[in-house]
Coordinates of C-alpha atoms and ligand atoms in Angstrom, one line a residue:
M1 CA -0.6 4.5 14.0
E2 CA -0.1 7.9 15.5
V3 CA -3.7 8.3 14.7
N4 CA -4.8 5.9 17.4
G5 CA -2.0 6.6 19.8
G6 CA -0.1 3.6 18.8
T7 CA -1.8 1.2 21.1
H8 CA -5.0 0.3 19.4
L9 CA -5.5 -2.3 16.8
I10 CA -5.5 -0.7 13.4
N11 CA -6.8 -1.9 10.1
G12 CA -4.2 -3.4 7.9
L13 CA -4.5 -3.9 4.2
L14 CA -2.9 -7.2 3.2
T15 CA -2.7 -7.5 -0.6
E16 CA -2.1 -11.2 -0.8
K17 CA -0.7 -11.5 -4.2
P18 CA 2.3 -10.9 -6.2
L19 CA 3.9 -9.3 -9.0
L20 CA 6.9 -7.8 -10.6
P21 CA 10.2 -8.2 -8.8
R22 CA 10.2 -4.4 -8.5
V23 CA 7.4 -2.1 -9.3
I24 CA 9.4 0.3 -11.4
E25 CA 6.6 2.6 -12.1
F26 CA 5.8 2.9 -8.5
V27 CA 9.4 3.7 -7.6
K28 CA 9.4 6.5 -10.2
A29 CA 6.1 7.9 -9.2
S30 CA 6.3 8.0 -5.4
A31 CA 9.8 7.0 -4.3
D32 CA 12.2 8.2 -7.0
A33 CA 15.8 8.3 -6.1
G34 CA 15.8 12.1 -5.8
H35 CA 13.3 11.7 -3.0
S36 CA 15.6 9.7 -0.8
V37 CA 16.9 11.6 2.1
T38 CA 20.2 10.6 3.6
R39 CA 21.0 11.6 7.2
D40 CA 24.3 10.9 8.8
K41 CA 24.5 10.7 12.5
H42 CA 27.2 9.8 14.9
K43 CA 24.7 7.5 16.7
E44 CA 21.2 6.5 16.0
D45 CA 18.8 8.5 18.0
A46 CA 15.1 9.2 18.2
D47 CA 15.1 12.5 16.3
D48 CA 16.7 11.1 13.2
E49 CA 13.7 11.3 11.0
P50 CA 12.6 12.1 7.5
P51 CA 12.1 15.8 6.9
K52 CA 9.0 17.2 8.5
P53 CA 6.4 18.9 6.2
Q54 CA 6.0 22.7 6.4
F55 CA 2.2 22.2 6.2
Y56 CA -0.4 19.5 5.6
L57 CA -2.5 19.1 2.5
F58 CA -5.0 17.1 4.5
S59 CA -5.1 18.1 8.2
R60 CA -4.4 15.6 11.0
E61 CA -7.8 16.4 12.5
R62 CA -9.6 15.4 9.3
L63 CA -7.5 12.3 9.1
V64 CA -8.5 11.2 12.6
S65 CA -12.2 11.8 11.8
L66 CA -11.9 9.3 8.9
F67 CA -11.3 6.6 11.5
H68 CA -14.5 7.2 13.4
E69 CA -16.9 4.3 13.0
S70 CA -19.7 5.1 10.5
S71 CA -23.2 3.8 10.8
P72 CA -23.4 0.2 9.4
R73 CA -24.2 -0.1 5.7
R74 CA -25.4 -3.1 3.9
V75 CA -22.7 -4.7 1.7
G76 CA -22.6 -2.9 -1.7
R77 CA -23.0 -4.1 -5.3
G78 CA -20.9 -6.5 -7.2
L79 CA -18.9 -5.4 -10.3
R80 CA -19.5 -7.0 -13.7
N81 CA -16.5 -8.4 -15.4
L82 CA -16.0 -6.4 -18.7
G83 CA -13.4 -8.7 -20.2
N84 CA -10.5 -9.7 -18.0
T85 CA -11.2 -6.9 -15.5
C86 CA -11.2 -9.1 -12.4
F87 CA -7.8 -7.5 -11.4
F88 CA -9.5 -4.1 -11.5
N89 CA -12.7 -5.2 -9.8
S90 CA -10.8 -6.9 -6.9
V91 CA -8.6 -3.9 -6.2
L92 CA -11.5 -1.5 -6.3
Q93 CA -13.6 -3.6 -4.0
V94 CA -10.9 -3.8 -1.4
L95 CA -10.4 0.0 -1.6
T96 CA -14.1 0.6 -1.4
Y97 CA -14.2 -1.5 1.9
T98 CA -11.2 0.3 3.4
G99 CA -12.9 1.9 6.4
P100 CA -11.3 5.4 6.4
L101 CA -11.2 5.6 2.6
Q102 CA -14.8 4.6 2.5
N103 CA -15.7 7.3 5.0
L104 CA -13.8 9.9 2.9
L105 CA -15.5 8.8 -0.4
L106 CA -19.0 8.5 0.9
S107 CA -18.8 11.9 2.7
K108 CA -18.0 13.5 -0.7
Q109 CA -15.7 15.9 1.2
H110 CA -13.1 15.6 -1.6
S111 CA -15.4 16.4 -4.6
R112 CA -17.0 19.4 -2.7
E113 CA -13.6 21.1 -2.7
C114 CA -12.1 19.7 -5.9
I115 CA -11.5 22.1 -8.7
S116 CA -11.4 19.5 -11.5
K117 CA -15.0 20.0 -12.6
R118 CA -14.5 23.7 -12.9
E119 CA -11.3 23.2 -14.8
G120 CA -12.7 20.4 -16.9
T121 CA -9.9 18.0 -15.9
V122 CA -10.0 14.4 -14.9
C123 CA -9.6 13.8 -11.1
T124 CA -9.0 10.1 -10.2
L125 CA -10.2 10.6 -6.6
C126 CA -13.4 12.2 -7.8
L127 CA -13.9 9.2 -10.1
L128 CA -13.3 6.8 -7.2
E129 CA -15.7 8.8 -5.1
S130 CA -18.6 8.5 -7.6
H131 CA -17.7 4.8 -8.0
A132 CA -18.1 4.2 -4.3
Q133 CA -21.4 6.2 -4.2
E134 CA -22.7 3.9 -7.0
V135 CA -21.4 0.7 -5.2
F136 CA -23.4 1.7 -2.1
D137 CA -26.5 2.6 -4.1
I138 CA -27.9 -0.5 -2.5
G139 CA -30.7 -2.7 -3.8
K140 CA -29.6 -2.4 -7.4
A141 CA -28.1 -5.1 -9.6
P142 CA -24.3 -5.6 -10.0
M143 CA -22.9 -2.5 -11.7
K144 CA -20.6 -2.0 -14.7
P145 CA -17.7 0.1 -13.5
T146 CA -17.5 1.7 -17.0
R147 CA -16.9 5.2 -16.0
L148 CA -13.7 4.4 -14.2
L149 CA -12.6 1.9 -16.8
S150 CA -13.1 4.4 -19.6
H151 CA -10.8 6.9 -17.9
M152 CA -8.0 4.3 -17.5
P153 CA -5.9 5.8 -20.3
Q154 CA -5.7 9.1 -18.3
I155 CA -5.4 7.4 -15.0
A156 CA -2.6 5.0 -15.9
S157 CA -1.6 4.7 -19.5
R158 CA 0.0 1.3 -18.6
F159 CA -3.5 -0.1 -18.4
R160 CA -4.7 1.4 -21.7
A161 CA -5.1 -2.0 -23.4
Q162 CA -8.4 -3.1 -22.1
G163 CA -9.3 -6.7 -22.1
R164 CA -5.9 -7.9 -21.1
Q165 CA -5.3 -9.7 -17.8
E166 CA -3.2 -7.3 -15.7
D167 CA -1.5 -7.5 -12.4
A168 CA -3.7 -6.4 -9.5
H169 CA -0.8 -5.2 -7.4
E170 CA 0.6 -3.1 -10.1
F171 CA -2.8 -1.6 -10.7
L172 CA -3.3 -0.8 -7.0
I173 CA -0.1 1.1 -6.9
H174 CA -0.8 3.0 -10.1
F175 CA -4.3 3.8 -9.1
L176 CA -3.4 5.1 -5.6
D177 CA -0.6 7.1 -7.2
A178 CA -3.1 8.6 -9.7
C179 CA -5.4 9.6 -6.8
H180 CA -2.4 11.2 -5.0
K181 CA -1.3 13.1 -8.1
S182 CA -4.8 14.4 -8.6
I183 CA -4.6 15.9 -5.2
L184 CA -1.2 17.4 -5.7
K185 CA -2.3 19.1 -8.9
Q186 CA -4.8 21.1 -6.9
A187 CA -2.4 22.4 -4.2
T188 CA -2.2 26.2 -4.1
Q189 CA 1.6 26.1 -3.7
Q190 CA 3.3 24.7 -6.9
P191 CA 5.5 22.9 -7.0
V192 CA 4.4 21.2 -3.8
P193 CA 7.5 20.8 -1.5
R194 CA 8.7 17.2 -1.2
P195 CA 7.8 16.7 2.5
V196 CA 4.4 18.2 1.9
Q197 CA 3.6 15.8 -0.9
Q198 CA 3.6 13.1 1.8
T199 CA 0.6 14.7 3.5
S200 CA -2.0 14.1 0.8
V201 CA -4.8 12.1 2.3
I202 CA -3.7 9.0 0.2
C203 CA -0.1 9.2 1.5
Q204 CA -1.3 9.7 5.1
L205 CA -3.5 6.6 4.8
F206 CA -1.2 4.3 2.9
G207 CA 2.2 5.8 2.9
G208 CA 5.1 5.3 5.3
F209 CA 8.9 5.5 5.3
L210 CA 11.5 2.8 5.0
R211 CA 14.8 3.3 6.6
S212 CA 18.0 1.8 5.3
Q213 CA 20.7 2.1 7.9
V214 CA 24.4 1.3 7.5
L215 CA 26.2 1.0 10.8
C216 CA 30.0 1.1 11.0
L217 CA 31.1 -1.7 13.4
K218 CA 34.2 0.2 14.3
C219 CA 33.0 3.6 15.4
K220 CA 29.2 3.0 15.4
Y221 CA 28.6 5.8 12.9
A222 CA 25.1 5.3 11.4
S223 CA 24.1 6.5 8.0
N224 CA 20.3 6.6 7.4
T225 CA 18.4 6.8 4.2
F226 CA 14.7 7.2 4.2
D227 CA 12.4 6.3 1.3
P228 CA 8.7 6.7 1.1
F229 CA 6.6 3.6 0.4
M230 CA 2.9 2.9 -0.4
D231 CA 3.3 -0.8 0.1
I232 CA 5.9 -3.4 0.9
S233 CA 6.9 -6.1 -1.5
L234 CA 8.1 -9.3 0.1
E235 CA 10.1 -12.2 -1.2
V236 CA 8.3 -15.4 -0.3
S237 CA 10.4 -18.0 -2.1
K238 CA 12.0 -19.0 1.2
A239 CA 9.3 -17.9 3.6
S240 CA 6.4 -20.0 4.8
T241 CA 4.7 -17.1 6.7
L242 CA 4.2 -13.4 6.3
E243 CA 6.2 -12.9 9.5
K244 CA 9.2 -14.9 8.2
A245 CA 9.1 -12.9 4.9
L246 CA 9.2 -9.7 7.0
D247 CA 12.1 -11.1 9.1
A248 CA 14.1 -11.8 6.0
F249 CA 13.2 -8.3 4.6
T250 CA 14.5 -6.6 7.8
T251 CA 17.4 -8.8 8.7
S252 CA 20.9 -7.3 9.0
E253 CA 23.2 -7.8 6.0
Q254 CA 26.9 -8.0 6.7
L255 CA 29.2 -5.7 4.7
R256 CA 32.6 -7.4 4.8
G257 CA 35.4 -8.4 2.6
A258 CA 34.9 -7.1 -0.9
N259 CA 31.7 -5.3 0.3
K260 CA 33.4 -3.3 3.1
Y261 CA 31.8 0.1 3.7
Q262 CA 33.6 3.4 3.3
C263 CA 32.9 5.0 6.7
K264 CA 32.7 8.8 6.6
Q265 CA 33.9 9.0 10.2
C266 CA 36.7 6.4 10.2
K267 CA 37.6 7.6 6.6
Q268 CA 38.5 4.0 5.7
K269 CA 36.9 0.8 4.5
V270 CA 35.3 -1.0 7.5
D271 CA 33.1 -3.9 8.4
A272 CA 29.5 -2.7 8.7
T273 CA 25.9 -3.9 8.8
K274 CA 23.0 -2.8 6.7
R275 CA 19.4 -3.1 7.7
F276 CA 16.1 -2.1 6.3
S277 CA 13.3 -1.2 8.7
I278 CA 9.8 0.2 8.6
H279 CA 10.5 3.6 10.0
S280 CA 7.1 5.1 10.0
S281 CA 4.2 2.8 9.4
P282 CA 0.9 4.1 7.8
P283 CA -2.5 3.4 9.3
L284 CA -3.2 1.1 6.4
L285 CA -0.4 -1.2 5.6
S286 CA -0.2 -3.1 2.4
F287 CA 2.0 -6.1 1.6
Q288 CA 2.6 -7.7 -1.7
L289 CA 3.8 -11.4 -1.7
K290 CA 5.9 -11.8 -4.7
R291 CA 4.7 -15.0 -6.2
F292 CA 5.3 -14.3 -9.8
D293 CA 8.6 -15.2 -11.2
F294 CA 9.7 -13.1 -14.2
S295 CA 13.1 -14.5 -14.4
H296 CA 14.3 -16.5 -17.5
G297 CA 11.6 -14.7 -19.5
S298 CA 8.9 -16.8 -17.8
R299 CA 5.7 -15.6 -16.1
G300 CA 5.6 -18.5 -13.8
K301 CA 4.0 -18.5 -10.4
L302 CA 5.3 -19.7 -7.0
Q303 CA 2.7 -22.1 -5.8
K304 CA 3.1 -22.5 -2.1
N305 CA 1.4 -21.7 1.1
V306 CA 2.3 -18.5 2.8
K307 CA 0.4 -18.2 6.0
F308 CA -0.7 -14.8 7.3
P309 CA -2.3 -13.8 10.6
L310 CA -5.5 -11.9 11.3
S311 CA -3.5 -9.7 13.6
L312 CA 0.1 -8.7 13.2
N313 CA 2.5 -6.7 15.5
I314 CA 5.1 -5.2 13.1
A315 CA 7.3 -3.8 15.9
P316 CA 10.1 -6.4 15.3
Y317 CA 10.4 -5.1 11.7
T318 CA 10.5 -1.4 12.5
S319 CA 13.2 1.1 13.6
H320 CA 11.7 1.2 17.1
R321 CA 11.4 -2.5 18.0
D322 CA 10.1 -1.8 21.5
R323 CA 7.0 0.1 20.3
E324 CA 4.1 -2.2 19.7
A325 CA 2.3 -1.6 16.4
K326 CA -0.6 -3.9 15.8
Y327 CA -2.5 -4.3 12.6
N328 CA -5.7 -6.2 11.8
L329 CA -6.2 -7.9 8.5
Y330 CA -9.2 -6.4 6.7
G331 CA -8.7 -7.1 3.0
L332 CA -6.8 -9.2 0.5
V333 CA -6.6 -9.7 -3.2
V334 CA -6.0 -13.3 -4.2
H335 CA -4.8 -14.6 -7.6
C336 CA -6.1 -18.1 -8.4
G337 CA -4.3 -19.8 -11.3
Q338 CA -1.0 -21.2 -12.6
S339 CA 0.8 -18.2 -14.0
A340 CA 0.9 -14.4 -14.2
K341 CA -0.7 -14.6 -17.7
S342 CA -3.8 -16.5 -16.8
G343 CA -6.0 -17.1 -13.8
H344 CA -8.5 -15.1 -11.9
Y345 CA -8.5 -12.5 -9.1
V346 CA -11.0 -12.4 -6.3
A347 CA -11.0 -10.1 -3.3
F348 CA -11.9 -10.6 0.4
A349 CA -12.8 -7.7 2.7
K350 CA -14.2 -7.3 6.1
H351 CA -17.5 -5.3 6.3
N352 CA -19.5 -4.7 9.5
G353 CA -17.3 -7.4 11.2
N354 CA -18.1 -10.1 8.6
W355 CA -15.9 -11.3 5.8
F356 CA -17.1 -11.2 2.2
Q357 CA -15.7 -12.7 -0.9
F358 CA -16.0 -10.4 -4.0
N359 CA -15.8 -12.4 -7.2
D360 CA -16.7 -9.9 -9.9
E361 CA -20.5 -9.6 -9.7
A362 CA -20.9 -12.3 -7.0
I363 CA -20.6 -11.3 -3.4
R364 CA -21.0 -13.9 -0.6
Q365 CA -20.3 -13.9 3.1
V366 CA -17.5 -16.3 4.0
K367 CA -16.0 -17.6 7.3
E368 CA -12.8 -16.2 8.7
Q369 CA -11.2 -19.6 8.2
Q370 CA -11.9 -19.5 4.5
V371 CA -10.0 -16.2 4.3
L372 CA -7.0 -17.6 6.2
G373 CA -7.0 -20.7 4.0
Q374 CA -6.7 -18.6 0.9
E375 CA -3.3 -19.9 -0.1
A376 CA -5.0 -23.2 -0.9
C377 CA -6.9 -21.5 -3.7
E378 CA -3.7 -20.5 -5.5
Ligands
ZN1 ZN1 -11.3 15.5 -7.4
ZN2 ZN1 33.4 4.3 11.4

């Protein structure tokens, strides 16, 4: 949001779809416990922030340039299904039509500087870059994304077993993390300091910080913990809209009775409140609606309508509720089917101001209303 001065509408990535109650691999990869930063302050104030990076892996100037409009391109090629690969195709298509990422990939600025070829190593971002080049090699038949698929064991071993229906959200998180790690490997300073890790182009596009704040109701002592995120997973069992799910996610929890909080300032157990908030929001914000139920050993799916808007102001869910932060919907991945084990994934993405549906090799233009009505399909 800083990119556009915080007042403009910004693209938002809405991954409409669901998955594990907690993406454990993601937590390990990008938000492990050691990465949490706890700051204690007498009172909440504006300079209570996650640690600032000493330098940037991808400069802010280059980041801003990725948001410049590029000349319109025709919609690219469809992706053939190579045996239950619709989860993979859907995620890749949404990433390929993510404006600033598309600009990065088609400019080839990453591969020009990447040392992986010289060193003979696999770089996920280079693979994604050549995939995007192929997708926009217009006029050709739907393509087989074989190159990327064949590297899956190196990219994310979790997806080694090809031919199995996988979870699109889980794949998205693993894939972005693999791109991020490819960049970190090439940094001149090793190990890369923690705050600097958050400045890879992937983290600057998709990554933000969540704040967990415990507030002592007696002395107003606030204890803040910051955790990086690449997407936000929302419970939707009790929510009928994305906004209501965000409300529930950021609502204050009372710590009373047996749950009293040990206040460092009062030096005793006190009543307190605990609240999660989006502390710094990335230019591209991704939500996962948790529709799959893995409890009781089942892989059931929550079949219900969860409405989502074309434009969303996330200010009420942030640490700075008075600062407007608007996002525009530009893409979603939808799961159609009865359970996590079966079904089919399709993607929707906006391109040149029009919405398209990406159903493996088939691409068709659709109306905005069709995109908004997607819960019907599930
Ligand atoms: Zn590379
Ligand atoms: Zn206190």
